[in-house]
Amino acid sequence: MNILDELSQNIAPSYARFPVAIARGRGSLLYDIDGKEYIDLGSGIAVNAFGACDEEWIKAVTAQLGQIAHTSNLYYSLPQARLARLLCARTHFKKVFFSNSGAEANECAIKAARKYSADKYGEGRSRIVTLKNSFHGRTITTLSATGQDGFHKHFGPFTEGFAYAEANNYEDTASKLSDDCAALMIELIQGEGGINVLEKDYVANLAKMCKEKDILFIIDEVQTGNGRTGKLFCYEHYGIEPDIVTTAKGLGGGLPIGCTLFNEKTAEVLAPGTHGSTFGGNPICAAGAISIIERLTDELFAEVNKKSEYLKTTLSALKNVTQVAGMGLMLGIKTAKDPKEVANECIKKGVLVLTAKDKVRLLPALNIPFDVLKKGVAILSEVIEQ
Ligand SMILES: *Cc1c(COP(=O)(O)O)cnc(C)c1O
């Protein structure tokens, strides 16, 4: 039997996987089970913020392993408290709820928004507006929140109370923000939806309208957060202060952690007993996340932006490329070729890239060395121009 068939023998067939089995890695170089080297331009879908086996992260995680791995949320937790303090100190947020994934962070935001509205205005003001082509997760409720028909199959009945507006269409979005709405939840760059960047005016106008109507403005930064776009959070590019922000992916540097951030207005909504998670904010994951957040400095963001400029300039000059969209190290390349075909050809030549709808998607580690990036881009360019 082929080794990849063997590896998938007892795994539920829910993933259309690329024909690669990664065994180990160092930084932005990965090695498969046969020892073949790959330049990693996807970082495990924006998770390995500082690449594979990052030394400082290993130190932080192993130090915590030697203290305590798990305590349950029945007791106070040092790593959780430190991580929450770090996040709040660097933003306008006041309180944090920790979970284990992006979908859970969004579930928490949805619950909190509905409770905020019910506490203040009573039942019946629970609708949440999201955008068409969005992606918010795979639980039944976050599938409902996801504004793509393809995700509203197989698993019904779905959670009620969502409406979908057209991204970058203010009239349409405003018209959906009716009096029965509790919240508007959006990604500022639609990730899975194809690296679609929302326009500044559109977002600013929505922020204003939400504030006037006391509709909570929730930003899903599961993918865009934690330095990915050249700032700690992408909303900082937009000059807005959301009521709730969710994040996950890069936060744990490779370990599963999700987080929902609450501003002054929403800080007290999740009263004792209203929400919880056994593993949420686990000490090991929190310790890993602290080592990530502490190193998301202005110096690093300058590096991220320099690499971003390099990628945009180099890739948009290529034959067959019609658009390079995105911010920081979250970029989507539209080419004449099928993105999956590009990804598969890159794999053969030792480079891992992602796709998102009609684009080739790049989410390299924030600290990818310039020479490694250049080598990867040279191979990607060759494949695109062929
Ligand atoms: C990946 C992603 C999610 C889901 O995160 P999981 O950790 O897979 O549950 C939600 N929202 C956005 C924007 C994402 O990119």
XYZ file of C-alpha atoms and ligand atoms in Angstrom:
401
model
C 0.000 0.000 0.000
C 1.123 3.539 -0.810
C 2.361 5.255 2.377
C -0.110 8.154 2.064
C -3.008 5.697 1.660
C -1.757 3.928 4.742
C -1.607 7.172 6.708
C -5.203 8.005 5.830
C -6.580 4.514 6.449
C -8.224 5.252 9.792
C -8.699 8.988 9.468
C -12.163 10.365 8.683
C -12.046 11.470 5.047
C -13.019 15.106 5.726
C -9.844 16.694 4.322
C -8.739 16.917 0.692
C -5.069 16.769 1.595
C -2.011 17.614 -0.496
C 0.193 14.530 -1.056
C 2.724 15.411 1.652
C 3.369 14.052 5.159
C 5.470 16.498 7.183
C 7.654 14.844 9.798
C 9.641 17.757 11.242
C 10.751 21.312 10.704
C 13.040 24.178 11.707
C 11.860 27.724 11.156
C 10.486 28.017 7.627
C 12.038 24.768 6.399
C 10.007 21.568 6.699
C 10.964 17.963 5.974
C 8.653 15.164 4.894
C 8.821 11.540 5.997
C 11.332 10.820 3.214
C 13.545 13.722 4.291
C 12.637 15.986 1.330
C 12.946 19.687 2.224
C 10.208 22.257 1.683
C 10.197 26.031 2.005
C 7.082 26.749 4.014
C 5.053 29.753 2.811
C 1.888 28.695 4.659
C 3.025 28.217 8.282
C 0.283 25.686 8.997
C -2.390 28.222 7.902
C -0.929 31.186 9.803
C -0.457 29.150 12.995
C 3.314 28.763 13.299
C 3.845 32.506 13.730
C 7.596 32.115 14.284
C 8.006 28.968 12.213
C 8.528 25.361 13.300
C 10.307 24.536 16.558
C 10.979 28.176 17.359
C 13.495 28.081 20.218
C 12.019 30.763 22.475
C 8.578 29.249 22.115
C 9.930 25.773 22.964
C 11.637 27.240 26.031
C 8.424 28.919 27.217
C 6.291 25.839 26.591
C 8.690 23.337 28.172
C 9.207 25.567 31.211
C 5.457 25.549 31.746
C 5.307 21.771 31.161
C 7.674 21.436 34.105
C 5.344 23.510 36.287
C 1.819 22.325 35.519
C 0.107 21.303 32.271
C -3.508 21.703 33.303
C -5.425 22.948 36.315
C -9.027 23.476 35.033
C -10.758 26.815 35.060
C -12.068 26.194 38.585
C -8.818 27.770 39.803
C -6.874 30.913 38.973
C -4.127 30.587 36.385
C -0.875 32.526 36.195
C -0.140 32.051 32.458
C -3.756 32.885 31.545
C -3.726 36.049 33.642
C -0.381 37.155 32.197
C -1.522 36.564 28.617
C -4.792 38.431 29.183
C -2.909 41.327 30.772
C -0.509 41.491 27.802
C -3.378 41.540 25.297
C -5.345 44.188 27.176
C -2.273 46.369 27.780
C -1.668 46.567 24.034
C -5.292 47.198 22.996
C -8.395 49.031 24.227
C -9.859 45.737 25.482
C -10.622 45.085 29.141
C -11.392 41.371 29.464
C -10.519 38.150 27.667
C -12.190 34.741 27.406
C -9.876 31.895 26.387
C -10.959 28.893 24.325
C -9.215 26.396 22.043
C -9.917 27.412 18.464
C -11.160 30.090 16.136
C -14.645 28.629 15.887
C -14.923 28.573 19.672
C -13.711 32.153 19.936
C -16.487 33.115 17.502
C -19.090 31.017 19.339
C -18.172 32.943 22.470
C -18.494 36.290 20.660
C -21.914 35.291 19.297
C -23.140 34.171 22.721
C -21.856 37.347 24.356
C -23.440 39.577 21.708
C -26.818 37.919 22.108
C -26.625 38.109 25.899
C -25.555 41.769 25.794
C -28.586 42.560 23.698
C -31.020 40.414 25.728
C -29.765 41.876 29.037
C -30.238 45.421 27.775
C -33.177 45.238 25.369
C -34.927 41.939 26.137
C -35.505 38.978 23.828
C -36.026 39.319 20.069
C -33.023 41.466 19.238
C -30.661 38.629 18.453
C -29.897 38.766 14.738
C -26.259 38.832 13.710
C -25.242 40.199 10.330
C -22.198 38.677 8.661
C -20.817 39.062 5.142
C -21.225 36.973 2.064
C -18.122 34.952 1.295
C -17.027 35.037 4.952
C -15.647 32.156 6.990
C -16.197 31.900 10.739
C -15.719 28.216 11.583
C -17.092 24.683 11.419
C -19.425 24.356 14.408
C -23.135 24.423 13.602
C -23.477 28.051 14.713
C -20.290 29.333 13.092
C -21.305 27.542 9.883
C -24.525 29.537 10.099
C -22.460 32.676 10.569
C -20.381 31.795 7.508
C -21.941 33.601 4.551
C -21.446 30.906 1.911
C -24.236 28.630 0.676
C -21.774 25.760 0.278
C -21.385 25.620 4.062
C -25.159 25.490 4.692
C -25.625 21.893 3.553
C -25.672 18.413 5.137
C -25.929 19.427 8.791
C -29.287 21.116 9.227
C -31.105 22.374 11.137
C -28.647 25.246 11.494
C -28.679 27.983 14.126
C -31.168 30.682 13.207
C -30.752 34.416 13.334
C -28.065 35.281 10.800
C -28.324 37.581 7.787
C -25.690 38.008 5.078
C -24.672 41.306 3.550
C -22.497 42.001 0.551
C -18.925 42.944 1.474
C -17.896 46.499 0.565
C -21.527 47.402 -0.215
C -22.535 49.911 2.458
C -26.160 50.300 1.332
C -26.745 46.571 1.427
C -24.980 46.073 4.769
C -26.693 49.060 6.400
C -30.094 47.859 5.183
C -29.515 44.495 6.898
C -28.613 46.158 10.224
C -32.250 46.337 11.255
C -33.667 47.007 14.720
C -33.624 43.293 15.600
C -29.825 43.107 15.247
C -27.484 42.376 18.136
C -24.228 42.465 16.209
C -22.301 42.787 12.981
C -19.482 40.257 12.649
C -16.898 40.569 9.875
C -13.376 39.664 8.810
C -11.418 42.727 7.629
C -9.586 40.558 5.123
C -11.692 37.578 4.139
C -9.158 34.776 4.423
C -10.734 31.524 3.326
C -13.016 33.614 1.096
C -10.101 34.539 -1.175
C -8.050 37.336 0.501
C -10.642 40.055 -0.057
C -9.629 43.248 1.710
C -12.476 45.393 3.029
C -12.424 49.090 2.122
C -11.555 51.596 4.837
C -14.543 53.906 4.307
C -16.963 51.001 4.268
C -15.634 49.694 7.593
C -15.472 53.146 9.198
C -19.075 53.863 8.170
C -20.232 50.539 9.577
C -18.414 51.213 12.856
C -20.241 54.532 13.093
C -23.628 53.028 12.349
C -23.117 50.189 14.852
C -22.181 52.681 17.544
C -25.282 54.800 16.886
C -27.617 51.797 16.987
C -25.789 50.000 19.835
C -25.213 47.039 17.522
C -22.006 45.319 18.642
C -19.173 45.433 16.125
C -17.336 42.099 16.183
C -14.161 41.602 14.156
C -13.072 38.028 13.431
C -9.274 38.232 13.540
C -8.718 34.494 13.776
C -6.501 34.702 10.689
C -5.591 38.412 10.497
C -4.582 38.799 14.158
C -1.287 38.431 16.015
C 0.968 40.431 13.718
C -0.112 38.761 10.489
C -0.944 42.028 8.705
C 1.963 44.068 10.101
C 0.119 45.282 13.193
C -0.920 43.371 16.321
C -4.493 43.322 14.992
C -5.758 44.216 11.534
C -8.452 46.562 12.906
C -5.641 48.983 13.825
C -5.203 49.643 10.078
C -8.822 50.833 9.983
C -8.789 53.313 12.862
C -11.697 51.592 14.580
C -12.209 50.198 18.093
C -14.407 47.099 17.830
C -16.580 45.963 20.743
C -15.366 42.380 20.446
C -12.415 40.811 18.619
C -11.802 37.100 18.219
C -8.488 35.479 17.423
C -6.782 32.079 17.393
C -4.472 30.623 14.683
C -1.137 32.447 15.215
C -1.746 33.264 18.870
C -0.459 29.970 20.284
C 2.502 29.722 17.910
C 1.490 26.122 17.114
C -0.594 25.169 20.144
C -4.402 25.436 20.134
C -5.756 28.535 21.800
C -8.611 30.856 20.912
C -9.471 34.144 22.509
C -12.357 36.583 22.585
C -11.535 40.151 23.608
C -14.154 42.411 25.192
C -14.137 46.205 25.425
C -15.548 48.316 28.252
C -19.108 47.922 26.954
C -19.019 44.112 26.731
C -16.531 43.299 29.518
C -19.082 42.132 32.101
C -21.516 40.260 29.827
C -20.232 36.745 30.468
C -21.303 36.543 34.111
C -20.308 33.493 36.220
C -21.799 30.273 34.851
C -22.737 31.673 31.434
C -19.790 30.274 29.487
C -16.858 27.947 29.978
C -14.323 25.526 28.534
C -12.375 22.681 30.161
C -9.193 23.283 28.198
C -9.691 26.966 27.363
C -6.579 29.002 28.160
C -4.683 25.858 29.116
C -1.408 26.847 30.887
C 0.828 25.287 28.217
C -0.964 27.026 25.348
C -1.086 30.297 27.284
C 2.653 30.106 28.014
C 3.311 29.534 24.304
C 1.063 32.465 23.416
C 2.850 34.788 25.851
C 6.149 34.052 24.101
C 4.504 34.954 20.781
C 2.734 38.158 21.855
C 5.839 39.452 23.676
C 7.788 39.295 20.421
C 5.205 41.039 18.239
C 7.095 44.332 18.351
C 7.225 47.363 16.047
C 10.612 46.096 14.847
C 9.064 42.798 13.792
C 6.139 44.593 12.116
C 8.644 46.694 10.109
C 10.238 43.432 8.916
C 6.812 41.991 8.068
C 5.959 45.091 6.041
C 9.310 45.031 4.239
C 8.739 41.409 3.217
C 5.188 42.277 2.231
C 6.395 45.056 -0.088
C 8.975 42.719 -1.589
C 6.328 40.055 -2.240
C 3.828 42.507 -3.736
C 6.400 44.090 -6.043
C 7.958 40.817 -7.168
C 4.750 38.863 -7.650
C 2.686 41.556 -9.333
C 5.410 41.941 -11.986
C 5.074 38.298 -13.039
C 3.583 37.114 -16.276
C 0.133 35.564 -15.640
C -0.440 37.496 -12.372
C -3.425 39.844 -12.468
C -3.670 40.829 -8.789
C -1.763 40.594 -5.504
C -4.179 41.334 -2.658
C -3.792 41.484 1.103
C -1.748 43.117 3.832
C 1.466 42.220 5.609
C 2.194 38.528 5.244
C -1.367 37.584 4.334
C -1.378 37.757 0.555
C -3.473 36.333 -2.266
C -2.158 36.045 -5.824
C -4.584 35.858 -8.695
C -3.031 34.103 -11.669
C -4.136 32.763 -15.024
C -3.426 29.273 -13.641
C -5.632 27.235 -11.339
C -4.371 27.903 -7.770
C -4.533 24.224 -6.772
C -2.403 23.354 -9.776
C 0.126 26.003 -8.736
C 0.194 24.577 -5.183
C 0.722 21.021 -6.452
C 3.505 22.028 -8.838
C 5.169 23.990 -6.024
C 5.079 20.900 -3.801
C 6.992 18.934 -6.438
C 9.637 21.681 -6.427
C 9.840 21.857 -2.627
C 7.650 24.851 -1.751
C 4.415 24.822 0.258
C 1.799 27.448 -0.620
C -1.899 27.626 0.223
C -4.910 28.531 -1.834
C -8.059 30.528 -1.071
C -10.860 30.412 -3.647
C -9.427 31.867 -6.884
C -6.044 32.824 -5.398
C -2.744 31.319 -4.357
C -2.442 32.279 -0.694
C 0.779 33.073 1.149
C 0.921 33.092 4.966
C 4.625 32.605 5.728
C 6.060 32.725 9.245
C 6.410 36.343 10.419
C 10.171 35.820 10.914
C 10.889 33.932 7.693
C 14.489 34.789 6.741
C 14.700 36.967 3.628
C 16.951 34.508 1.771
C 14.538 31.624 2.392
C 11.609 33.792 1.297
C 13.449 34.815 -1.891
C 14.276 31.205 -2.721
C 10.649 30.166 -2.205
C 9.359 33.075 -4.284
C 11.768 32.246 -7.131
C 10.326 28.726 -7.328
C 6.733 29.969 -6.997
C 7.385 32.545 -9.731
C 8.752 29.904 -12.046
C 5.628 27.786 -11.532
C 3.266 30.734 -12.053
C 5.017 31.914 -15.215
C 5.308 28.478 -16.824
C -9.579 29.556 10.498
C -10.653 30.542 10.757
C -11.704 30.261 11.648
C -11.874 28.904 12.300
O -10.832 28.615 13.168
P -10.672 27.099 13.737
O -9.510 27.224 14.685
O -10.400 26.230 12.566
O -11.935 26.767 14.420
C -12.625 31.254 11.895
N -12.532 32.463 11.318
C -11.539 32.775 10.458
C -11.485 34.134 9.857
C -10.566 31.820 10.143
O -9.608 32.112 9.266
